[in-house]
Structure formats: structure tokens, C-alpha cells
């Protein structure tokens, strides 16, 4: 494929993007992850903890498609605490029955942190749709390069890290640029960028995919 292997259908829920960033209201940065909590490896927690340590007063909001069992929450809290992050900097958000309520939760987040080595897909699109930038760490396998595929085709390569150090630095640097975070929300800038990208162009995707299938068939024959 000449561009991403993904084709995203824009969300038809009428959920507006808050004009002000959470930082403007809370006076601290809120990082977020809406991925399955089972994707959180020890390395992921270590790097997220480092990001929180380097971003004064920052919180981390975690939300999954279903409520996390108490045992899992306790396990995650213990891992963060072992990395120097106190419980009061962690927010566990309950799941929502209505999709509109789920999407509205993104209005509580300044920056989403992608999981690795298993990246998010739907959650990354949701965040961008709701005006929230995503920082990803790219790897060598398919499931660790999904974030890069999405962000590159959104013309946001600066959100893609190649190393753990870059991942931390990019998240911390982005958190310090309050004007940029506000700009992503202004007039739905990120949402409009997504809508104008190849990621939502079903016609173009269909033609490209058809060409790939024809080429594969010709090579086979």
C-alpha cells in the first residue's frame, strides 16, 4: 500500500471538543491511555512513570473498554509506586455504556500515551478525533508500528519515537508546549487534519487495495 493499511470511518456521534485544554482548567497536565490495561508492560509503566516524574504535577488517567478488576488496579498501583509515582497521581476512569460518554472522556486528557510494544488503533483514532495528540513508540513488528502508521499519515511524524529515551522526551516536551496543545483543539484542528488525510479516504483506499490484490494475483499466475 502506498499509505496506511488502515481506513477509518469518521465517528458519527455528535461529541464536541472542549475549547480549553484540561491543563487550562486544572493547571496540571493530564496524560491518558484508553487502551486495554493488559497491554501495560513493566517497561511501559517505567517509562510512563519517568514521564510523570519529569512533568511537574502531572496525572495519568487510565480507562479501558471495561472496568478494571480491583486486583489489576492494585497490581498497577504497586508497579507505579515502585517507580516513584504516588497513588494520587493515578486516575482510573470507569467504562461508559454510551459511546458519546466514552468519547467525551477524552476532553479530560491533554496528551495520550500509546502502549508498546502493542500499540493502540481505535483508541489512537478516537484521541485524534477528539483533538488529543498521541505520542507513540515504534518497534519492528506490525503491532508495534500501528501508531507510526497513523501518525505519519496524519503528517505528525514528530509524535513518533524510535527509542525509549525519545518517547519520554517527546511526551515531556509536548507537555511543556501549552500553546501547541491548545492549537490542536482550536477549531477542531486535529479532527480536520484526520478528515483531510488518506486515513479517511475510503475511495482512495479501495483503489489502492484493489491494485495490490491485482498485483498479487498477476505475480501468482
Short mmCIF file of C-alpha atoms in Angstrom, two decimals:
data_model
loop_
_atom_site.label_atom_id
_atom_site.label_comp_id
_atom_site.label_asym_id
_atom_site.label_seq_id
_atom_site.Cartn_x
_atom_site.Cartn_y
_atom_site.Cartn_z
CA UNK A 1 0.00 0.00 0.00
CA UNK A 2 1.31 3.48 -0.82
CA UNK A 3 -0.06 4.75 2.50
CA UNK A 4 -1.53 3.25 5.68
CA UNK A 5 -3.13 -0.19 5.73
CA UNK A 6 -5.92 1.39 7.80
CA UNK A 7 -9.09 3.07 6.57
CA UNK A 8 -11.01 4.89 9.28
CA UNK A 9 -14.71 5.72 9.14
CA UNK A 10 -15.29 9.05 10.92
CA UNK A 11 -17.34 8.87 14.10
CA UNK A 12 -20.97 9.84 13.63
CA UNK A 13 -21.51 10.71 17.30
CA UNK A 14 -22.05 14.44 17.86
CA UNK A 15 -19.40 14.92 20.54
CA UNK A 16 -17.75 18.33 20.66
CA UNK A 17 -14.14 19.07 21.54
CA UNK A 18 -13.72 21.29 24.59
CA UNK A 19 -12.24 24.62 23.56
CA UNK A 20 -9.91 24.72 26.56
CA UNK A 21 -7.35 22.05 27.33
CA UNK A 22 -7.63 20.18 30.64
CA UNK A 23 -4.42 21.95 31.66
CA UNK A 24 -6.10 25.35 31.28
CA UNK A 25 -8.77 24.23 33.75
CA UNK A 26 -6.71 22.07 36.13
CA UNK A 27 -3.30 23.77 35.98
CA UNK A 28 -1.59 20.40 35.59
CA UNK A 29 -1.07 18.14 32.58
CA UNK A 30 -3.23 15.04 32.29
CA UNK A 31 -1.71 12.20 30.31
CA UNK A 32 -4.08 9.42 29.29
CA UNK A 33 -4.35 5.89 27.99
CA UNK A 34 -7.63 4.35 26.86
CA UNK A 35 -6.01 1.07 25.82
CA UNK A 36 -6.67 -2.35 27.29
CA UNK A 37 -4.88 -2.32 30.65
CA UNK A 38 -3.46 -5.76 29.89
CA UNK A 39 -1.18 -4.03 27.36
CA UNK A 40 0.69 -2.25 30.15
CA UNK A 41 4.07 -3.96 30.42
CA UNK A 42 6.64 -3.29 33.15
CA UNK A 43 8.63 -1.24 30.63
CA UNK A 44 5.58 0.80 29.69
CA UNK A 45 4.89 1.61 33.34
CA UNK A 46 8.54 2.50 33.92
CA UNK A 47 8.58 4.99 31.03
CA UNK A 48 5.20 6.44 31.92
CA UNK A 49 6.47 6.92 35.46
CA UNK A 50 9.53 8.71 34.13
CA UNK A 51 7.29 10.99 32.08
CA UNK A 52 5.21 11.81 35.16
CA UNK A 53 8.34 12.47 37.22
CA UNK A 54 9.62 14.91 34.60
CA UNK A 55 6.27 16.71 34.24
CA UNK A 56 5.56 18.59 37.46
CA UNK A 57 2.18 17.80 38.98
CA UNK A 58 1.04 15.68 36.02
CA UNK A 59 -1.62 12.98 36.38
CA UNK A 60 -2.23 9.82 34.38
CA UNK A 61 -5.80 8.86 33.51
CA UNK A 62 -6.33 5.22 32.54
CA UNK A 63 -9.55 3.94 31.01
CA UNK A 64 -10.36 0.64 29.32
CA UNK A 65 -13.37 -0.72 27.50
CA UNK A 66 -14.44 -2.40 30.72
CA UNK A 67 -13.87 -1.62 34.37
CA UNK A 68 -10.58 -2.92 35.71
CA UNK A 69 -10.85 -5.55 38.46
CA UNK A 70 -9.63 -4.34 41.84
CA UNK A 71 -6.80 -6.88 41.75
CA UNK A 72 -5.50 -5.43 38.47
CA UNK A 73 -5.77 -1.87 39.80
CA UNK A 74 -3.82 -2.84 42.91
CA UNK A 75 -1.16 -4.50 40.77
CA UNK A 76 -0.77 -1.42 38.55
CA UNK A 77 -0.73 0.97 41.51
CA UNK A 78 2.02 -1.10 43.14
CA UNK A 79 4.09 -1.03 39.94
CA UNK A 80 3.76 2.73 39.62
CA UNK A 81 4.63 3.20 43.28
CA UNK A 82 7.74 1.06 42.83
CA UNK A 83 8.71 3.55 40.12
CA UNK A 84 8.23 6.53 42.41
CA UNK A 85 4.68 7.54 41.43
CA UNK A 86 2.18 8.00 44.25
CA UNK A 87 -1.42 6.81 44.04
CA UNK A 88 -2.83 10.35 43.97
CA UNK A 89 -1.31 10.93 40.53
CA UNK A 90 -3.22 8.00 39.02
CA UNK A 91 -6.83 8.21 37.83
CA UNK A 92 -8.79 5.06 36.96
CA UNK A 93 -11.82 6.04 34.91
CA UNK A 94 -14.82 3.69 34.76
CA UNK A 95 -16.07 2.37 31.44
CA UNK A 96 -19.05 4.07 29.77
CA UNK A 97 -22.15 2.42 28.34
CA UNK A 98 -22.75 5.19 25.79
CA UNK A 99 -20.16 5.84 23.13
CA UNK A 100 -20.71 9.58 23.37
CA UNK A 101 -19.85 9.48 27.08
CA UNK A 102 -16.74 7.43 26.30
CA UNK A 103 -15.57 9.93 23.68
CA UNK A 104 -16.28 12.85 25.97
CA UNK A 105 -13.74 11.41 28.44
CA UNK A 106 -11.00 12.44 26.02
CA UNK A 107 -11.86 16.03 26.92
CA UNK A 108 -10.25 15.26 30.30
CA UNK A 109 -6.88 14.42 28.69
CA UNK A 110 -4.14 16.70 27.32
CA UNK A 111 -1.90 14.02 25.77
CA UNK A 112 -2.45 10.32 25.12
CA UNK A 113 0.44 7.91 25.62
CA UNK A 114 0.39 4.93 23.28
CA UNK A 115 1.09 1.47 24.66
CA UNK A 116 4.01 -0.60 23.41
CA UNK A 117 5.02 -2.98 22.05
CA UNK A 118 1.30 -3.47 21.35
CA UNK A 119 0.08 -0.11 20.02
CA UNK A 120 -3.47 1.14 20.09
CA UNK A 121 -5.56 1.51 16.93
CA UNK A 122 -9.15 2.52 17.66
CA UNK A 123 -8.07 4.45 20.75
CA UNK A 124 -5.49 6.40 18.75
CA UNK A 125 -8.10 7.38 16.17
CA UNK A 126 -10.54 8.34 18.93
CA UNK A 127 -7.96 10.55 20.63
CA UNK A 128 -7.07 12.36 17.42
CA UNK A 129 -10.76 12.78 16.59
CA UNK A 130 -11.24 14.43 19.97
CA UNK A 131 -8.29 16.80 19.50
CA UNK A 132 -5.86 14.92 21.73
CA UNK A 133 -2.32 14.31 20.39
CA UNK A 134 -0.81 10.85 20.78
CA UNK A 135 2.85 10.00 21.41
CA UNK A 136 3.89 6.53 20.23
CA UNK A 137 6.98 4.35 20.47
CA UNK A 138 7.57 2.50 17.20
CA UNK A 139 9.06 -1.00 17.08
CA UNK A 140 9.88 -3.63 14.45
CA UNK A 141 6.70 -5.76 14.44
CA UNK A 142 3.36 -4.96 12.84
CA UNK A 143 1.52 -4.38 16.12
CA UNK A 144 4.27 -2.06 17.34
CA UNK A 145 4.13 0.15 14.25
CA UNK A 146 0.41 0.90 14.05
CA UNK A 147 0.83 4.20 15.89
CA UNK A 148 3.56 5.26 13.49
CA UNK A 149 1.38 4.35 10.50
CA UNK A 150 -1.49 6.50 11.77
CA UNK A 151 0.58 9.49 12.86
CA UNK A 152 2.80 9.52 9.76
CA UNK A 153 -0.27 9.60 7.53
CA UNK A 154 -1.60 12.43 9.70
CA UNK A 155 1.62 14.38 8.94
CA UNK A 156 2.61 14.12 12.62
CA UNK A 157 5.96 12.28 12.44
CA UNK A 158 7.22 14.36 15.37
CA UNK A 159 4.91 12.31 17.62
CA UNK A 160 6.72 9.08 16.72
CA UNK A 161 9.62 7.94 18.92
CA UNK A 162 12.25 5.37 17.89
CA UNK A 163 13.76 4.78 21.33
CA UNK A 164 12.56 4.75 24.91
CA UNK A 165 14.51 7.94 25.58
CA UNK A 166 12.86 9.70 22.63
CA UNK A 167 9.44 8.53 23.82
CA UNK A 168 9.93 10.14 27.22
CA UNK A 169 11.48 13.29 25.76
CA UNK A 170 8.71 13.78 23.20
CA UNK A 171 5.97 13.38 25.80
CA UNK A 172 7.65 15.74 28.27
CA UNK A 173 8.45 18.33 25.59
CA UNK A 174 4.90 18.25 24.25
CA UNK A 175 3.54 18.68 27.78
CA UNK A 176 5.59 21.86 28.14
CA UNK A 177 4.16 23.41 24.96
CA UNK A 178 0.78 24.62 26.20
CA UNK A 179 0.18 26.74 23.09
CA UNK A 180 0.60 23.73 20.81
CA UNK A 181 -1.77 21.63 22.92
CA UNK A 182 -4.34 24.42 22.71
CA UNK A 183 -3.78 24.71 18.97
CA UNK A 184 -4.61 21.04 18.41
CA UNK A 185 -8.08 21.72 19.81
CA UNK A 186 -8.63 25.12 18.23
CA UNK A 187 -11.42 24.90 15.65
CA UNK A 188 -11.08 21.10 15.69
CA UNK A 189 -7.61 21.27 14.12
CA UNK A 190 -6.64 17.64 14.73
CA UNK A 191 -10.08 16.37 13.72
CA UNK A 192 -9.94 18.35 10.49
CA UNK A 193 -6.44 17.04 9.80
CA UNK A 194 -7.69 13.48 10.25
CA UNK A 195 -10.64 14.10 7.94
CA UNK A 196 -8.38 15.51 5.22
CA UNK A 197 -5.86 12.66 5.42
CA UNK A 198 -5.67 9.45 3.40
CA UNK A 199 -6.79 7.60 6.54
CA UNK A 200 -10.43 8.56 5.95
CA UNK A 201 -10.42 8.43 2.14
CA UNK A 202 -12.29 5.18 1.54
CA UNK A 203 -12.35 5.63 -2.24
CA UNK A 204 -8.60 6.10 -2.48
CA UNK A 205 -8.01 3.20 -0.11
CA UNK A 206 -10.25 0.90 -2.16
CA UNK A 207 -8.42 1.69 -5.40
CA UNK A 208 -5.02 1.16 -3.80
CA UNK A 209 -6.07 -2.10 -2.16
CA UNK A 210 -7.55 -3.33 -5.44
CA UNK A 211 -4.25 -2.58 -7.19
CA UNK A 212 -2.33 -4.55 -4.54
CA UNK A 213 -4.65 -7.53 -4.96
CA UNK A 214 -4.32 -7.44 -8.75
CA UNK A 215 -0.53 -7.27 -8.49
CA UNK A 216 -0.52 -10.23 -6.11
CA UNK A 217 -2.72 -12.22 -8.48
CA UNK A 218 -0.56 -11.41 -11.50
CA UNK A 219 2.58 -12.40 -9.61
CA UNK A 220 0.93 -15.64 -8.52
CA UNK A 221 -0.15 -16.51 -12.05
#
